[in-house]
């Protein structure tokens, strides 16, 4: 039992791992024993986060802006070089949103969101298939974990049209890939966070005071905590989660399940 969630000797990539939800996830994977590469658009922020997290384990900074498929290809090459061709876990966490009233919702709100939230994750997975397959076995598959959102599952009235559509897309992409990659010993799952206190939800709170309208429709009546997202990711990345693929897992205080 003690090694069920142990990730010693595993190599993981967490996009957007320098801050927010990605940082919570990267810290969880490091605590479980993995070597973790994180990305951020700004090199100094990426380096500083990796240095801070070095107290928990080996953490490598790979700065990149995932606004183009070429950038995702380049990141894959950096991961290949940093980990010597080994990779056990990809967490596609980097994400972008755009909110606005439907009548004036701009066309420019679509391509960037779809790129970062859907296409870049796909390109990264495609490019890193050889590395994932190299480490994977039927008993211990490689793991791809795509961070979706409850906004891609239920209507949230956030007026973030490209965002919710992109999250529904990454859920479906995860299931599609799970079916195609199961026989290659690669598990693919989507995790759907509800509301967590990050920059993305800053407009819904005043520090710890969360907008009562937001809390009203969360059955557990609070936002999620770092351990609560990290725990699910460590589960999916570890031996404990080796028989789970093609799943869409809500981590949301009951928002999806009790709706
Ligand atoms: N917070 C929530 O309640 C919640 C709920 C559901 C789903 N999610 C999902 O969780 C993930 C993380 O979001 P968050 O809440 O932590 O929000 P956040 O604080 O705004 O973080 C967004 C992350 O995405 C990265 N990112 C954004 N644009 C990027 C780009 N062009 N290239 C590379 N990286 C980029 C950011 O990296 P840098 O800024 O460091 O470059 C940052 O790490 C997203 O996929 C989001 O949709 C969050």
Coordinates of C-alpha atoms and ligand atoms in Angstrom, one line a residue:
X1 CA 0.0 0.0 0.0
X2 CA 2.8 2.4 0.9
X3 CA 4.1 2.6 -2.7
X4 CA 0.7 2.7 -4.4
X5 CA 1.0 6.5 -5.1
X6 CA 4.8 6.6 -5.3
X7 CA 6.3 8.3 -8.3
X8 CA 10.0 7.8 -7.6
X9 CA 11.9 7.4 -10.8
X10 CA 9.1 8.8 -13.0
X11 CA 9.5 11.8 -15.3
X12 CA 6.6 14.2 -15.7
X13 CA 5.9 17.4 -17.7
X14 CA 3.4 19.9 -16.4
X15 CA 2.6 22.7 -18.8
X16 CA 1.9 26.0 -16.9
X17 CA 3.4 24.4 -13.9
X18 CA 5.0 27.7 -12.5
X19 CA 1.8 29.1 -11.0
X20 CA -1.9 28.4 -10.3
X21 CA -3.3 25.0 -10.6
X22 CA -0.2 23.8 -12.5
X23 CA 2.0 24.7 -9.6
X24 CA -0.3 22.8 -7.2
X25 CA 0.0 19.8 -9.5
X26 CA 3.8 20.1 -10.0
X27 CA 4.3 20.2 -6.2
X28 CA 2.1 17.2 -5.8
X29 CA 4.1 15.2 -8.3
X30 CA 7.4 16.3 -6.8
X31 CA 6.2 15.3 -3.3
X32 CA 5.3 11.9 -4.7
X33 CA 8.9 11.5 -6.0
X34 CA 8.7 12.4 -9.7
X35 CA 11.2 14.5 -11.6
X36 CA 9.1 17.3 -13.0
X37 CA 9.6 19.8 -15.9
X38 CA 7.4 22.9 -15.7
X39 CA 6.7 25.5 -18.3
X40 CA 5.8 29.2 -18.2
X41 CA 5.9 31.9 -20.8
X42 CA 8.4 34.0 -18.9
X43 CA 11.8 32.5 -18.4
X44 CA 12.5 34.3 -15.1
X45 CA 9.2 33.2 -13.6
X46 CA 9.8 29.6 -14.8
X47 CA 13.3 29.5 -13.4
X48 CA 12.2 31.1 -10.1
X49 CA 9.3 28.6 -9.7
X50 CA 11.6 25.6 -10.5
X51 CA 14.2 26.9 -8.0
X52 CA 11.5 27.2 -5.2
X53 CA 10.2 23.7 -6.0
X54 CA 13.6 22.2 -5.9
X55 CA 13.1 21.9 -2.2
X56 CA 10.6 19.2 -3.0
X57 CA 12.5 17.3 -5.7
X58 CA 14.2 17.7 -9.1
X59 CA 12.3 20.4 -11.0
X60 CA 13.4 21.7 -14.4
X61 CA 12.3 25.0 -16.0
X62 CA 11.4 24.8 -19.7
X63 CA 10.1 28.3 -20.7
X64 CA 7.7 28.3 -23.7
X65 CA 4.7 30.1 -25.1
X66 CA 2.3 27.5 -26.4
X67 CA 0.6 29.9 -28.8
X68 CA 1.6 27.9 -31.9
X69 CA 2.0 24.2 -32.9
X70 CA 5.6 25.0 -33.6
X71 CA 6.1 26.0 -30.0
X72 CA 4.6 22.7 -28.8
X73 CA 7.0 20.8 -31.2
X74 CA 9.9 22.8 -29.8
X75 CA 8.8 22.1 -26.2
X76 CA 8.7 18.4 -27.0
X77 CA 12.3 18.6 -28.2
X78 CA 13.3 20.3 -25.0
X79 CA 11.6 17.6 -22.9
X80 CA 13.3 14.9 -24.9
X81 CA 16.7 16.5 -24.2
X82 CA 16.0 17.3 -20.6
X83 CA 14.8 13.8 -19.7
X84 CA 17.1 11.8 -22.0
X85 CA 14.2 10.3 -24.0
X86 CA 12.2 9.2 -21.0
X87 CA 8.7 10.4 -20.1
X88 CA 6.0 8.8 -18.0
X89 CA 3.5 11.6 -17.4
X90 CA 2.2 14.6 -19.4
X91 CA -0.1 17.0 -17.6
X92 CA -1.6 19.4 -20.2
X93 CA -2.5 22.1 -17.8
X94 CA -1.7 25.5 -19.5
X95 CA -5.0 27.2 -20.3
X96 CA -6.4 30.4 -21.5
X97 CA -9.8 32.0 -21.3
X98 CA -11.8 34.9 -22.8
X99 CA -15.1 36.2 -21.4
X100 CA -17.5 38.7 -22.9
X101 CA -21.1 39.3 -23.8
X102 CA -22.4 37.2 -26.6
X103 CA -23.4 40.2 -28.8
X104 CA -19.9 41.5 -28.9
X105 CA -17.9 38.4 -28.4
X106 CA -15.0 38.9 -30.7
X107 CA -13.6 36.5 -33.3
X108 CA -10.2 37.1 -31.9
X109 CA -11.3 35.2 -28.7
X110 CA -11.2 31.9 -30.6
X111 CA -7.9 30.9 -32.2
X112 CA -5.6 31.6 -29.2
X113 CA -7.9 29.8 -26.7
X114 CA -8.3 26.8 -29.0
X115 CA -4.6 26.7 -29.7
X116 CA -3.5 26.7 -26.0
X117 CA -6.4 24.6 -24.7
X118 CA -6.7 22.0 -27.4
X119 CA -4.2 22.0 -30.3
X120 CA -1.0 22.5 -28.3
X121 CA -1.9 19.6 -26.0
X122 CA -2.6 17.4 -29.0
X123 CA 0.7 18.4 -30.7
X124 CA 2.6 17.8 -27.5
X125 CA 1.1 14.3 -27.0
X126 CA 1.8 13.4 -30.7
X127 CA 5.4 14.6 -30.6
X128 CA 6.1 12.8 -27.3
X129 CA 4.5 9.5 -28.2
X130 CA 7.9 7.8 -28.7
X131 CA 9.1 8.9 -25.3
X132 CA 5.8 7.8 -23.6
X133 CA 5.9 4.4 -25.3
X134 CA 9.5 3.9 -24.4
X135 CA 8.7 3.9 -20.7
X136 CA 5.3 2.3 -20.8
X137 CA 4.4 -1.3 -20.1
X138 CA 1.0 -3.1 -19.9
X139 CA 1.2 -3.1 -16.1
X140 CA 2.5 0.4 -15.8
X141 CA 1.2 2.5 -18.7
X142 CA 2.4 6.0 -19.5
X143 CA -0.2 8.7 -18.5
X144 CA -1.5 11.7 -20.3
X145 CA -3.7 13.9 -18.1
X146 CA -5.5 16.8 -19.8
X147 CA -6.9 19.5 -17.6
X148 CA -10.4 20.3 -18.8
X149 CA -13.1 22.1 -16.8
X150 CA -16.6 21.8 -15.4
X151 CA -17.2 24.6 -17.9
X152 CA -16.8 22.1 -20.7
X153 CA -19.4 19.7 -19.1
X154 CA -22.2 21.8 -17.7
X155 CA -23.4 25.3 -18.6
X156 CA -21.7 27.7 -16.2
X157 CA -23.1 31.0 -17.6
X158 CA -19.5 32.4 -17.6
X159 CA -19.9 34.0 -21.1
X160 CA -16.6 32.4 -21.9
X161 CA -17.7 30.8 -25.2
X162 CA -14.5 29.8 -26.7
X163 CA -13.2 28.6 -23.4
X164 CA -16.1 26.3 -22.6
X165 CA -16.1 24.9 -26.2
X166 CA -12.3 24.3 -25.9
X167 CA -12.8 22.4 -22.7
X168 CA -15.5 20.2 -24.1
X169 CA -13.1 19.6 -27.0
X170 CA -10.2 18.5 -24.7
X171 CA -12.6 16.1 -22.9
X172 CA -13.6 14.5 -26.1
X173 CA -10.0 14.5 -27.5
X174 CA -8.9 12.7 -24.3
X175 CA -11.4 9.9 -24.8
X176 CA -10.6 9.6 -28.5
X177 CA -6.9 9.3 -27.7
X178 CA -7.5 7.0 -24.8
X179 CA -9.2 4.5 -27.2
X180 CA -6.5 4.8 -29.8
X181 CA -3.6 4.6 -27.4
X182 CA -4.7 1.9 -24.9
X183 CA -3.0 -0.9 -26.9
X184 CA 0.2 1.2 -26.9
X185 CA 0.1 1.3 -23.1
X186 CA -0.7 5.0 -22.8
X187 CA -3.6 6.0 -20.6
X188 CA -5.3 9.3 -21.4
X189 CA -7.7 11.0 -19.0
X190 CA -9.4 14.4 -18.5
X191 CA -9.6 16.0 -15.2
X192 CA -12.4 18.7 -14.8
X193 CA -11.6 21.1 -12.0
X194 CA -14.5 23.2 -10.6
X195 CA -13.5 26.4 -8.9
X196 CA -9.9 26.8 -7.5
X197 CA -8.4 30.0 -6.2
X198 CA -6.0 31.0 -9.1
X199 CA -5.6 34.0 -11.4
X200 CA -8.3 32.6 -13.6
X201 CA -10.9 32.9 -10.8
X202 CA -9.5 36.1 -9.3
X203 CA -12.6 38.1 -10.5
X204 CA -14.8 35.8 -8.5
X205 CA -13.2 36.5 -5.1
X206 CA -11.7 39.1 -2.9
X207 CA -8.8 37.1 -1.6
X208 CA -10.5 34.3 0.5
X209 CA -14.0 35.8 0.2
X210 CA -15.6 34.1 -2.7
X211 CA -18.6 35.6 -4.6
X212 CA -21.7 34.0 -2.9
X213 CA -23.2 33.5 -6.4
X214 CA -20.3 31.2 -7.3
X215 CA -20.6 29.4 -3.9
X216 CA -24.3 29.0 -4.3
X217 CA -24.1 26.4 -7.0
X218 CA -21.2 24.4 -5.6
X219 CA -22.8 21.7 -3.4
X220 CA -19.8 21.7 -1.0
X221 CA -20.0 25.5 -0.9
X222 CA -16.3 26.2 -1.2
X223 CA -13.5 26.4 -3.7
X224 CA -11.0 23.5 -4.1
X225 CA -7.6 23.3 -2.3
X226 CA -4.2 22.5 -3.7
X227 CA -4.1 19.0 -2.2
X228 CA -7.5 18.2 -3.8
X229 CA -6.3 18.7 -7.3
X230 CA -2.8 17.4 -6.7
X231 CA -4.2 14.2 -5.1
X232 CA -6.3 13.3 -8.2
X233 CA -3.3 13.9 -10.5
X234 CA -0.9 11.8 -8.4
X235 CA -3.6 9.0 -8.3
X236 CA -3.9 9.1 -12.1
X237 CA -0.1 9.2 -12.6
X238 CA 0.7 6.4 -10.1
X239 CA 0.2 2.6 -9.9
X240 CA -3.1 3.3 -8.2
X241 CA -4.5 4.8 -11.4
X242 CA -3.0 2.4 -13.9
X243 CA -6.4 0.8 -14.9
X244 CA -8.1 4.2 -15.5
X245 CA -8.3 5.5 -19.0
X246 CA -10.8 7.5 -21.1
X247 CA -12.3 9.0 -17.9
X248 CA -13.5 12.5 -17.3
X249 CA -13.0 13.1 -13.6
X250 CA -14.7 16.1 -11.9
X251 CA -12.8 17.7 -9.0
X252 CA -15.4 20.2 -8.2
X253 CA -17.1 19.9 -4.8
X254 CA -20.1 18.1 -6.4
X255 CA -20.9 20.6 -9.1
X256 CA -21.1 18.1 -12.0
X257 CA -22.1 15.0 -10.1
X258 CA -24.9 16.5 -8.0
X259 CA -26.2 18.7 -10.8
Ligands
LIG1 N1 -8.9 27.8 -11.5 C1 -10.0 27.2 -11.7 O1 -10.9 27.2 -11.0 C2 -10.0 26.3 -12.9 C3 -11.2 25.6 -13.2 C4 -11.3 24.7 -14.2 C5 -10.3 24.5 -15.1 N2 -9.1 25.2 -14.8 C6 -8.0 25.0 -15.8 O2 -6.8 24.8 -15.0 C7 -5.7 25.2 -15.9 C8 -4.8 26.1 -15.1 O3 -5.5 27.3 -14.9 P1 -5.3 28.2 -13.6 O4 -6.6 28.2 -12.9 O5 -4.1 27.9 -12.9 O6 -5.2 29.7 -14.3 P2 -4.1 30.7 -14.4 O7 -3.6 31.0 -13.0 O8 -4.6 31.8 -15.2 O9 -3.0 29.9 -15.1 C9 -3.0 29.6 -16.5 C10 -1.8 28.8 -16.8 O10 -1.7 28.6 -18.2 C11 -0.4 29.1 -18.7 N3 -0.6 29.7 -20.0 C12 -1.6 30.6 -20.4 N4 -1.4 30.9 -21.6 C13 -0.3 30.2 -22.1 C14 0.4 30.2 -23.3 N5 0.1 30.9 -24.4 N6 1.5 29.4 -23.4 C15 1.9 28.6 -22.3 N7 1.3 28.7 -21.2 C16 0.2 29.4 -21.0 C17 0.0 30.1 -17.7 O11 1.4 30.1 -17.7 P3 2.3 31.5 -17.4 O12 1.3 32.6 -17.1 O13 3.2 31.2 -16.2 O14 3.0 31.7 -18.7 C18 -0.5 29.5 -16.4 O15 0.4 28.5 -15.8 C19 -6.3 25.7 -17.1 O16 -6.3 24.8 -18.1 C20 -7.7 26.1 -16.7 O17 -8.6 26.1 -17.8 C21 -9.0 26.1 -13.8

